[in-house]
């Protein structure tokens, strides 16, 4: 088995960290069995793929790694696997604090993730058991009558706002366009009108810098006539890392169970993007008197890190003791009932392949379309035919010295989304194809690092510059100096230039991954499915990609592959529900 693991790693089927962790287990236990090393390798690979554990029942006696050089590898039987793990000094129940935790239901964890799950479940349970805040319901109704003049206006948002000011924990979930951010503004308006908290004691936050910026923009966009001017309009949004005082080059944060954040209200947008580690530390950092409000879409793709925390919490919240904390917004303000994009997204989340195919076959509608490609050459032709003119127009605009608002408006018109980074249909390949075709049209130079109209995607946080992973900029000529600089939007609708030599790690962004697109919207989205199966492709990822579009969705790939995706999900195998009930 060690030889097979080595072959899988050499073929790129295993991450470096999974391969080397398995090797570490064999060094820590001189008589380590191949079953132990394989289990350690696979559970680590699962964590890389966003899962917190390995279900041995599902993997036992199945083909692993696929075929490598015409050789197939089978996982051990469940009995052989359990015997080997139970005899190892590196495996034990959670209480023994060993590197690998084996549960009674044959799920194997890295100790770190089992510990995080236990702590998060305990924190959620404690918050659910806290007393509600005592607030005069007559006062609430009086204020609500001003915010919602008609009792039948936005009943879901009205109920969510009432709940959020009365409970220590409120979970608001809904699809894009259901008014989650507007609900957050109504909650702030209630807090202000009832004089329950000072604006300086309120934190608006999101897992990424881009999502935090969009939250701030959205709040400012709808709140001026509700909150008025002054301190309430100047509440800043920050990343979860900044909220928790994350220390660079360290796993520790300034705030946590040892020191609480100085806020009485914490609002987290795009909560589905929060990893198990981030959300656990968030819960542990809150004072008992703090109101926590989580906003998100439980159908959406989860964090790049391990865990599908928001989805798991929402699933758990359908039962006691969390059921009183969940509000699901169902009325869509973006997609009407007749919207084909909305119906298509619903069909994907419901694994309804029949409706997916019916919508694609309906040529009377143009909101959702499909185009097949079978090779890299066909993909290049599709890019040239379907989107190169739009990218060329953006370059022309930049050469003609278009303003930043004009450029970013053009950026919001179209976006290529890839499922993975490498391979045919991967983001790296798509960016290379677009760049090559723009060069052949004579629009961009061959050997220069920067050129007017070049889209830039930041891939690493830089707090000194105020740039974050996922931030999007565009290279433009500075009107005063004539030099090329990269322009980024601020949360206050202004723009700031950065000298290109000062940019943190970045990449070109004609195409971006679905993960990076979370929290963004584009008029037209082109989703490029890979030709081969991908471990990251799931219906949550496809749903997330579809709902980035406001007017039109194109999917490139094969229909059988598309239909098979609707049966796949990235649901993690976590235990919050059992912990809460126990």
Coordinates of C-alpha atoms in Angstrom, one line a residue:
X1 CA 0.0 0.0 0.0
X2 CA 2.9 2.4 0.7
X3 CA 4.0 2.0 -2.9
X4 CA 0.5 2.8 -4.2
X5 CA 0.3 5.9 -2.0
X6 CA 3.7 7.0 -3.4
X7 CA 2.4 6.4 -6.9
X8 CA -0.8 8.4 -6.3
X9 CA 1.2 11.3 -4.9
X10 CA 3.6 11.3 -7.9
X11 CA 0.6 11.4 -10.2
X12 CA -0.8 14.4 -8.4
X13 CA -3.8 12.5 -6.9
X14 CA -2.7 13.3 -3.4
X15 CA -1.7 16.7 -1.9
X16 CA 1.7 17.1 -0.4
X17 CA 0.4 17.6 3.1
X18 CA -1.6 14.3 3.0
X19 CA 1.3 12.3 1.6
X20 CA 3.7 13.7 4.2
X21 CA 1.3 13.3 7.1
X22 CA 0.9 9.6 6.3
X23 CA 4.7 9.3 6.2
X24 CA 4.9 11.0 9.5
X25 CA 2.5 8.5 11.1
X26 CA 4.8 5.6 9.9
X27 CA 7.8 7.3 11.5
X28 CA 6.0 8.0 14.8
X29 CA 4.9 4.3 15.0
X30 CA 7.7 2.0 13.9
X31 CA 5.4 -0.9 13.4
X32 CA 2.7 1.2 11.6
X33 CA 0.4 -0.9 9.4
X34 CA -0.4 0.0 5.9
X35 CA -4.1 0.4 7.0
X36 CA -3.0 3.1 9.5
X37 CA -0.9 5.0 7.0
X38 CA -3.6 4.9 4.4
X39 CA -6.3 6.1 6.8
X40 CA -4.0 8.9 8.0
X41 CA -3.3 9.9 4.4
X42 CA -7.0 9.9 3.3
X43 CA -8.4 11.7 6.3
X44 CA -5.8 14.5 5.7
X45 CA -6.7 14.6 2.0
X46 CA -10.3 15.0 3.0
X47 CA -9.4 18.0 5.2
X48 CA -7.7 19.5 2.1
X49 CA -10.9 19.0 0.2
X50 CA -12.9 20.7 2.9
X51 CA -14.2 17.7 4.9
X52 CA -13.6 17.3 8.6
X53 CA -13.5 13.5 8.7
X54 CA -13.3 10.2 6.8
X55 CA -16.2 7.8 6.9
X56 CA -14.5 4.4 6.8
X57 CA -17.8 2.7 6.2
X58 CA -18.1 4.5 2.8
X59 CA -14.5 4.0 1.7
X60 CA -13.8 0.4 2.8
X61 CA -13.7 -2.1 0.0
X62 CA -13.9 0.6 -2.7
X63 CA -11.5 1.7 -5.5
X64 CA -9.2 4.5 -4.4
X65 CA -7.0 6.8 -6.4
X66 CA -8.6 5.5 -9.6
X67 CA -6.3 3.6 -12.1
X68 CA -2.6 4.4 -12.0
X69 CA -0.6 2.9 -14.8
X70 CA -3.4 0.3 -15.4
X71 CA -3.3 -0.7 -11.8
X72 CA -6.3 -0.4 -9.5
X73 CA -6.1 0.0 -5.7
X74 CA -8.7 -1.2 -3.2
X75 CA -9.2 0.1 0.3
X76 CA -9.1 -2.5 3.1
X77 CA -12.2 -4.2 4.4
X78 CA -13.9 -2.3 7.3
X79 CA -12.9 -5.1 9.8
X80 CA -9.3 -5.1 8.8
X81 CA -9.2 -1.3 8.9
X82 CA -10.8 -1.1 12.4
X83 CA -8.5 -3.8 13.9
X84 CA -5.4 -2.0 12.6
X85 CA -6.6 1.4 13.9
X86 CA -7.7 0.1 17.3
X87 CA -4.3 -1.5 17.9
X88 CA -2.4 1.7 17.0
X89 CA -1.0 4.0 19.7
X90 CA -1.7 7.0 17.4
X91 CA -5.5 6.4 17.3
X92 CA -8.1 6.6 20.1
X93 CA -11.3 8.3 21.3
X94 CA -11.4 12.1 21.6
X95 CA -10.7 12.1 25.3
X96 CA -7.3 10.4 24.8
X97 CA -6.0 13.4 22.6
X98 CA -4.2 11.3 20.1
X99 CA -3.4 12.5 16.5
X100 CA -6.3 10.5 15.0
X101 CA -9.7 10.2 16.6
X102 CA -11.9 7.1 15.8
X103 CA -15.6 7.5 16.6
X104 CA -18.0 4.7 17.4
X105 CA -19.7 5.0 14.0
X106 CA -16.3 4.4 12.3
X107 CA -15.6 8.0 11.3
X108 CA -12.0 9.0 11.6
X109 CA -10.9 12.6 12.4
X110 CA -7.7 14.5 12.8
X111 CA -7.8 15.5 16.4
X112 CA -7.7 19.2 15.6
X113 CA -11.0 19.1 13.7
X114 CA -12.8 16.9 16.2
X115 CA -11.7 19.3 18.9
X116 CA -13.0 22.3 16.9
X117 CA -16.4 20.6 16.3
X118 CA -16.8 19.7 20.0
X119 CA -15.9 23.3 21.0
X120 CA -18.3 24.8 18.4
X121 CA -21.1 22.6 19.4
X122 CA -20.6 23.5 23.1
X123 CA -20.5 27.2 22.2
X124 CA -23.7 27.0 20.2
X125 CA -25.5 25.1 22.9
X126 CA -24.4 27.6 25.6
X127 CA -25.7 30.5 23.4
X128 CA -29.0 28.8 22.8
X129 CA -29.5 28.3 26.6
X130 CA -29.0 32.0 27.3
X131 CA -32.0 34.1 28.3
X132 CA -33.6 36.3 25.7
X133 CA -33.1 40.0 26.0
X134 CA -36.0 41.7 27.7
X135 CA -37.5 44.3 25.4
X136 CA -41.0 45.8 25.5
X137 CA -42.9 44.3 22.6
X138 CA -45.0 47.5 22.3
X139 CA -41.9 49.6 21.8
X140 CA -40.8 47.1 19.1
X141 CA -44.1 47.2 17.3
X142 CA -44.2 51.0 17.4
X143 CA -40.7 51.3 15.8
X144 CA -41.6 48.5 13.2
X145 CA -44.7 50.4 12.2
X146 CA -42.4 53.2 11.1
X147 CA -39.9 50.9 9.3
X148 CA -42.6 48.8 7.8
X149 CA -45.6 51.1 7.3
X150 CA -47.8 48.2 6.1
X151 CA -48.1 45.1 8.2
X152 CA -48.0 42.9 5.1
X153 CA -44.7 44.4 3.9
X154 CA -41.8 42.0 4.1
X155 CA -43.2 39.8 6.9
X156 CA -40.1 37.6 6.9
X157 CA -37.7 40.5 7.3
X158 CA -39.9 42.0 10.0
X159 CA -39.9 38.7 12.0
X160 CA -36.1 38.4 11.5
X161 CA -35.5 41.9 12.8
X162 CA -37.6 41.2 15.9
X163 CA -35.8 38.0 16.6
X164 CA -32.4 39.5 16.2
X165 CA -32.8 42.1 18.9
X166 CA -34.4 39.7 21.3
X167 CA -32.1 36.6 21.0
X168 CA -28.4 36.1 21.7
X169 CA -28.1 34.1 18.4
X170 CA -30.0 34.7 15.1
X171 CA -29.4 32.7 11.9
X172 CA -30.8 34.3 8.7
X173 CA -30.6 32.2 5.6
X174 CA -31.9 32.8 2.1
X175 CA -31.0 32.6 -1.5
X176 CA -29.4 35.6 -3.3
X177 CA -31.8 38.5 -3.6
X178 CA -34.0 37.6 -0.6
X179 CA -33.1 40.7 1.3
X180 CA -30.6 39.4 3.9
X181 CA -28.6 42.6 3.9
X182 CA -31.7 44.8 4.0
X183 CA -32.8 42.8 7.0
X184 CA -29.5 43.6 8.6
X185 CA -30.2 47.4 8.1
X186 CA -33.7 47.0 9.7
X187 CA -32.0 45.3 12.7
X188 CA -29.6 48.3 13.0
X189 CA -32.6 50.6 12.7
X190 CA -34.4 48.8 15.6
X191 CA -31.3 48.9 17.7
X192 CA -30.9 52.6 17.1
X193 CA -34.6 53.5 17.7
X194 CA -34.8 51.5 20.9
X195 CA -31.4 52.9 22.1
X196 CA -30.1 49.4 22.8
X197 CA -26.5 49.9 21.7
X198 CA -24.0 52.5 20.7
X199 CA -22.9 52.4 17.1
X200 CA -19.3 51.9 18.2
X201 CA -20.2 48.7 19.8
X202 CA -21.5 47.1 16.6
X203 CA -19.3 45.1 14.3
X204 CA -20.1 44.3 10.7
X205 CA -17.9 41.5 9.3
X206 CA -17.5 38.8 6.7
X207 CA -15.0 36.0 6.1
X208 CA -13.2 37.8 3.2
X209 CA -12.2 41.3 2.5
X210 CA -14.3 41.4 -0.7
X211 CA -17.4 40.2 1.1
X212 CA -16.8 42.7 3.9
X213 CA -16.6 45.5 1.4
X214 CA -19.8 44.5 -0.3
X215 CA -21.6 44.3 3.0
X216 CA -20.5 47.9 3.8
X217 CA -21.6 49.0 0.3
X218 CA -25.0 47.3 0.6
X219 CA -25.6 48.7 4.1
X220 CA -24.8 52.2 3.0
X221 CA -26.8 51.8 -0.2
X222 CA -30.1 51.1 1.6
X223 CA -29.7 52.7 5.0
X224 CA -29.4 56.4 4.5
X225 CA -33.2 57.0 4.8
X226 CA -33.5 54.5 7.6
X227 CA -30.5 55.2 9.8
X228 CA -30.0 58.8 9.0
X229 CA -26.5 60.3 9.0
X230 CA -23.8 60.4 11.6
X231 CA -22.1 57.6 13.5
X232 CA -24.6 54.9 12.4
X233 CA -23.7 55.5 8.8
X234 CA -20.0 55.2 9.5
X235 CA -20.0 51.7 11.0
X236 CA -17.1 50.0 9.2
X237 CA -17.0 46.4 8.0
X238 CA -14.0 44.2 8.5
X239 CA -12.9 40.7 7.8
X240 CA -13.4 38.0 10.4
X241 CA -9.6 37.7 10.7
X242 CA -9.4 41.4 11.6
X243 CA -12.4 41.1 14.0
X244 CA -10.7 38.3 15.9
X245 CA -7.3 40.1 15.9
X246 CA -5.7 37.4 13.8
X247 CA -1.9 37.5 14.2
X248 CA 0.3 37.2 11.1
X249 CA 2.4 34.1 10.8
X250 CA 0.6 32.6 13.8
X251 CA -2.4 30.4 14.4
X252 CA -3.3 32.5 17.4
X253 CA -5.7 35.4 17.5
X254 CA -5.8 38.3 20.0
X255 CA -9.5 37.5 20.7
X256 CA -10.9 34.1 21.6
X257 CA -12.0 32.2 24.6
X258 CA -9.3 34.0 26.6
X259 CA -10.4 37.5 25.6
X260 CA -13.7 38.6 24.3
X261 CA -14.3 41.1 21.4
X262 CA -15.5 44.5 22.6
X263 CA -18.8 44.4 20.8
X264 CA -22.5 44.1 21.8
X265 CA -23.7 43.2 18.3
X266 CA -21.8 41.2 15.7
X267 CA -23.3 40.8 12.2
X268 CA -21.6 38.3 10.0
X269 CA -22.5 38.3 6.3
X270 CA -21.6 35.4 3.8
X271 CA -21.4 33.2 6.9
X272 CA -21.3 30.1 4.6
X273 CA -17.7 31.1 3.6
X274 CA -16.5 30.8 7.2
X275 CA -14.3 27.8 8.0
X276 CA -14.8 25.6 11.0
X277 CA -11.8 27.2 12.7
X278 CA -13.0 30.8 12.1
X279 CA -16.6 30.2 13.2
X280 CA -15.5 28.3 16.3
X281 CA -13.2 31.1 17.4
X282 CA -15.9 33.6 16.6
X283 CA -18.4 31.9 19.0
X284 CA -15.7 31.6 21.7
X285 CA -14.8 35.3 21.4
X286 CA -18.3 36.7 22.2
X287 CA -19.4 38.1 25.5
X288 CA -22.6 36.5 26.9
X289 CA -24.3 39.9 26.4
X290 CA -23.5 40.0 22.7
X291 CA -26.1 39.5 20.0
X292 CA -24.7 37.4 17.1
X293 CA -26.4 37.6 13.7
X294 CA -25.3 35.2 11.0
X295 CA -26.4 35.9 7.4
X296 CA -25.8 33.5 4.6
X297 CA -27.2 31.0 2.1
X298 CA -27.0 27.4 3.3
X299 CA -27.3 26.1 -0.3
X300 CA -24.1 28.0 -1.3
X301 CA -20.6 26.6 -1.5
X302 CA -18.8 26.5 1.8
X303 CA -15.4 27.7 2.9
X304 CA -12.2 26.7 1.2
X305 CA -11.2 25.5 4.7
X306 CA -12.5 22.4 6.3
X307 CA -16.1 22.2 7.4
X308 CA -19.5 23.2 6.0
X309 CA -20.3 25.0 9.2
X310 CA -23.2 27.4 8.2
X311 CA -25.1 24.6 6.3
X312 CA -24.6 22.2 9.3
X313 CA -25.8 24.9 11.7
X314 CA -28.9 25.6 9.5
X315 CA -29.7 21.9 9.3
X316 CA -29.4 21.6 13.0
X317 CA -31.5 24.7 13.6
X318 CA -34.5 22.9 12.1
X319 CA -34.7 21.1 15.5
X320 CA -34.6 22.1 19.2
X321 CA -32.8 23.9 20.8
X322 CA -31.7 25.9 17.7
X323 CA -35.0 26.1 15.9
X324 CA -36.0 29.3 17.6
X325 CA -32.9 31.0 16.2
X326 CA -33.4 30.3 12.5
X327 CA -35.2 32.5 10.0
X328 CA -35.3 31.5 6.4
X329 CA -36.1 34.2 3.9
X330 CA -37.9 32.8 0.8
X331 CA -39.3 35.7 -1.2
X332 CA -36.7 36.6 -3.9
X333 CA -36.4 40.3 -4.9
X334 CA -33.9 39.4 -7.6
X335 CA -35.5 36.5 -9.4
X336 CA -39.3 36.3 -10.0
X337 CA -41.2 33.0 -9.9
X338 CA -41.0 33.0 -13.7
X339 CA -37.2 33.6 -13.7
X340 CA -35.4 30.8 -15.5
X341 CA -32.2 31.5 -13.6
X342 CA -34.1 31.1 -10.3
X343 CA -35.9 28.0 -11.4
X344 CA -32.6 26.5 -12.7
X345 CA -30.8 27.2 -9.4
X346 CA -33.6 25.6 -7.5
X347 CA -33.5 22.5 -9.7
X348 CA -29.8 22.1 -9.1
X349 CA -30.2 22.3 -5.3
X350 CA -33.1 19.8 -5.5
X351 CA -31.1 17.3 -7.6
X352 CA -33.8 17.7 -10.3
X353 CA -32.0 16.7 -13.4
X354 CA -35.3 16.5 -15.4
X355 CA -36.1 20.2 -14.8
X356 CA -32.4 21.1 -15.5
X357 CA -32.7 19.5 -19.0
X358 CA -36.2 21.0 -19.6
X359 CA -34.9 24.5 -19.0
X360 CA -31.9 24.0 -21.2
X361 CA -34.1 22.6 -24.0
X362 CA -36.5 25.5 -23.8
X363 CA -35.4 27.7 -26.7
X364 CA -38.1 30.3 -26.0
X365 CA -36.0 31.6 -23.1
X366 CA -32.5 33.0 -23.2
X367 CA -31.6 33.3 -19.5
X368 CA -30.0 29.9 -19.2
X369 CA -28.1 28.3 -22.1
X370 CA -25.8 25.4 -22.7
X371 CA -22.9 24.9 -25.1
X372 CA -21.0 21.7 -25.5
X373 CA -17.3 21.3 -26.0
X374 CA -15.2 18.1 -26.2
X375 CA -11.6 19.3 -26.5
X376 CA -9.3 22.2 -25.8
X377 CA -9.6 23.3 -29.4
X378 CA -13.4 23.6 -29.2
X379 CA -13.0 25.5 -25.9
X380 CA -10.7 28.0 -27.6
X381 CA -13.3 28.6 -30.3
X382 CA -16.1 29.1 -27.8
X383 CA -14.0 31.7 -25.9
X384 CA -13.3 33.5 -29.2
X385 CA -16.9 33.4 -30.3
X386 CA -18.7 34.0 -27.1
X387 CA -16.7 36.4 -24.9
X388 CA -13.5 37.7 -26.6
X389 CA -15.3 40.8 -28.0
X390 CA -16.4 41.8 -24.5
X391 CA -12.8 41.5 -23.2
X392 CA -11.5 43.4 -26.2
X393 CA -13.9 46.2 -25.6
X394 CA -12.6 46.5 -22.0
X395 CA -9.0 46.9 -23.3
X396 CA -10.2 49.5 -25.8
X397 CA -11.9 51.4 -23.0
X398 CA -8.8 51.4 -20.9
X399 CA -6.6 52.6 -23.8
X400 CA -9.1 55.4 -24.4
X401 CA -8.6 56.3 -20.7
X402 CA -12.1 55.4 -19.4
X403 CA -12.8 56.3 -15.8
X404 CA -12.6 53.7 -13.0
X405 CA -16.4 53.6 -12.6
X406 CA -16.8 53.0 -16.3
X407 CA -14.2 50.2 -16.2
X408 CA -15.7 48.4 -13.2
X409 CA -19.2 48.7 -14.7
X410 CA -17.8 46.9 -17.8
X411 CA -16.2 44.3 -15.5
X412 CA -19.6 43.5 -13.9
X413 CA -21.1 42.7 -17.3
X414 CA -19.4 39.3 -17.9
X415 CA -17.3 36.8 -16.0
X416 CA -15.8 33.4 -16.9
X417 CA -16.0 31.0 -13.9
X418 CA -13.9 27.8 -13.7
X419 CA -14.4 24.9 -11.3
X420 CA -10.7 24.1 -10.8
X421 CA -7.4 25.7 -11.4
X422 CA -5.7 23.2 -13.7
X423 CA -6.6 21.1 -16.7
X424 CA -8.8 21.7 -19.7
X425 CA -11.5 24.2 -18.6
X426 CA -9.4 25.2 -15.5
X427 CA -8.9 28.8 -14.6
X428 CA -5.2 28.8 -15.5
X429 CA -6.0 27.5 -19.0
X430 CA -8.9 29.9 -19.5
X431 CA -6.7 32.9 -18.6
X432 CA -4.0 31.7 -20.9
X433 CA -6.4 31.3 -23.8
X434 CA -7.9 34.8 -23.4
X435 CA -4.5 36.4 -23.1
X436 CA -3.2 34.6 -26.2
X437 CA -6.2 35.6 -28.2
X438 CA -6.0 39.3 -27.1
X439 CA -2.4 39.3 -28.1
X440 CA -3.2 37.9 -31.5
X441 CA -5.7 40.7 -32.0
X442 CA -2.9 43.2 -31.2
X443 CA -4.5 44.5 -28.1
X444 CA -2.0 43.6 -25.4
X445 CA 1.9 43.4 -25.4
X446 CA 3.6 40.1 -25.3
X447 CA 6.4 40.6 -22.8
X448 CA 5.1 43.3 -20.4
X449 CA 3.8 42.4 -17.0
X450 CA 1.1 45.1 -17.0
X451 CA -1.0 46.8 -19.7
X452 CA -4.1 49.0 -19.7
X453 CA -7.3 47.2 -19.0
X454 CA -5.6 44.2 -17.4
X455 CA -7.9 42.7 -14.7
X456 CA -6.1 41.9 -11.4
X457 CA -7.2 39.5 -8.7
X458 CA -5.4 39.7 -5.3
X459 CA -4.6 36.3 -3.9
X460 CA -3.2 37.2 -0.5
X461 CA -4.2 39.7 2.2
X462 CA -2.1 42.8 2.7
X463 CA -3.5 44.8 5.7
X464 CA -1.0 47.6 5.2
X465 CA -2.3 48.3 1.8
X466 CA -5.9 47.5 2.7
X467 CA -6.1 44.8 0.0
X468 CA -7.5 41.3 0.6
X469 CA -7.6 37.9 -1.0
X470 CA -10.4 38.2 -3.7
X471 CA -10.1 41.9 -4.3
X472 CA -10.4 42.9 -7.9
X473 CA -8.6 45.8 -9.6
X474 CA -7.9 47.1 -13.1
X475 CA -4.6 48.5 -14.5
X476 CA -5.1 52.0 -15.8
X477 CA -2.8 54.9 -16.9
X478 CA -2.5 57.5 -14.2
X479 CA -3.8 60.8 -15.5
X480 CA -1.0 62.9 -13.8
X481 CA 2.1 60.8 -14.1
X482 CA 1.2 58.7 -17.2
X483 CA 2.5 55.6 -15.4
X484 CA 0.4 52.4 -15.2
X485 CA -1.2 51.7 -11.8
X486 CA -3.8 49.3 -10.5
X487 CA -7.0 50.9 -9.4
X488 CA -9.2 49.3 -6.6
X489 CA -12.6 50.4 -5.3
X490 CA -13.0 51.6 -1.7
X491 CA -16.1 50.9 0.5
X492 CA -17.0 54.6 0.3
X493 CA -17.4 54.4 -3.6
X494 CA -14.1 56.2 -4.1
X495 CA -11.0 54.7 -5.8
X496 CA -7.4 54.2 -4.8
X497 CA -4.4 53.5 -7.0
X498 CA -1.6 51.2 -6.1
X499 CA 1.8 51.2 -7.7
X500 CA 2.1 47.9 -9.5
X501 CA 5.5 47.1 -7.9
X502 CA 3.8 47.2 -4.5
X503 CA 1.0 44.8 -5.3
X504 CA 0.7 41.7 -3.1
X505 CA 0.5 38.3 -4.9
X506 CA -2.0 38.5 -7.7
X507 CA -3.1 36.8 -10.9
X508 CA -4.9 37.9 -14.1
X509 CA -8.6 37.6 -13.9
X510 CA -10.3 37.0 -17.2
X511 CA -11.5 33.8 -15.5
X512 CA -11.8 33.1 -11.8
X513 CA -12.7 30.1 -9.7
X514 CA -16.3 29.8 -8.3
X515 CA -14.8 30.0 -4.8
X516 CA -13.3 33.4 -5.6
X517 CA -16.5 34.6 -7.1
X518 CA -18.5 34.3 -3.9
X519 CA -20.0 37.6 -2.8
X520 CA -19.9 39.0 -6.4
X521 CA -22.5 39.6 -9.0
X522 CA -22.2 39.8 -12.8
X523 CA -24.8 40.4 -15.5
X524 CA -23.6 37.4 -17.5
X525 CA -21.8 34.4 -16.2
X526 CA -20.1 31.7 -18.2
X527 CA -19.5 28.5 -16.2
X528 CA -16.9 26.2 -17.7
X529 CA -17.2 22.6 -16.5
X530 CA -14.1 20.4 -16.8
X531 CA -14.1 17.6 -19.3
X532 CA -13.0 15.1 -16.6
X533 CA -14.7 14.5 -13.2
X534 CA -13.3 16.7 -10.4
X535 CA -13.3 16.2 -6.7
X536 CA -14.3 19.8 -6.1
X537 CA -17.3 19.8 -8.4
X538 CA -20.6 19.6 -6.5
X539 CA -24.1 20.9 -6.8
X540 CA -23.3 23.5 -4.1
X541 CA -20.5 24.8 -6.3
X542 CA -22.8 24.8 -9.4
X543 CA -25.6 26.6 -7.5
X544 CA -23.1 29.2 -6.3
X545 CA -21.8 29.8 -9.8
X546 CA -25.4 30.1 -11.3
X547 CA -26.5 32.6 -8.6
X548 CA -23.6 34.9 -9.4
X549 CA -25.6 35.9 -12.5
X550 CA -28.3 38.6 -12.6
X551 CA -29.4 38.3 -16.3
X552 CA -27.8 35.4 -18.1
X553 CA -26.0 32.1 -17.4
X554 CA -24.1 30.0 -19.9
X555 CA -22.8 26.6 -19.1
X556 CA -20.1 25.0 -21.2
X557 CA -19.4 21.2 -21.0
X558 CA -21.4 18.0 -21.5
X559 CA -25.0 17.5 -20.5
X560 CA -24.4 14.1 -19.0
X561 CA -21.6 15.6 -16.9
X562 CA -23.9 18.5 -15.9
X563 CA -26.7 16.1 -14.8
X564 CA -24.3 13.9 -12.8
X565 CA -23.2 17.0 -10.9
X566 CA -26.7 17.7 -9.6
X567 CA -26.5 14.3 -7.8
X568 CA -23.2 15.3 -6.1
X569 CA -22.8 17.4 -3.0
X570 CA -20.0 18.5 -0.7
X571 CA -22.0 17.8 2.5
X572 CA -19.5 17.2 5.3
X573 CA -19.9 14.5 7.8
X574 CA -20.0 16.5 11.0
X575 CA -21.7 15.9 14.3
X576 CA -23.1 19.3 15.5
X577 CA -26.6 18.0 15.6
X578 CA -25.7 15.0 17.7
X579 CA -23.6 17.1 20.1
X580 CA -26.4 19.6 20.6
X581 CA -29.0 16.9 21.3
X582 CA -26.7 15.0 23.6

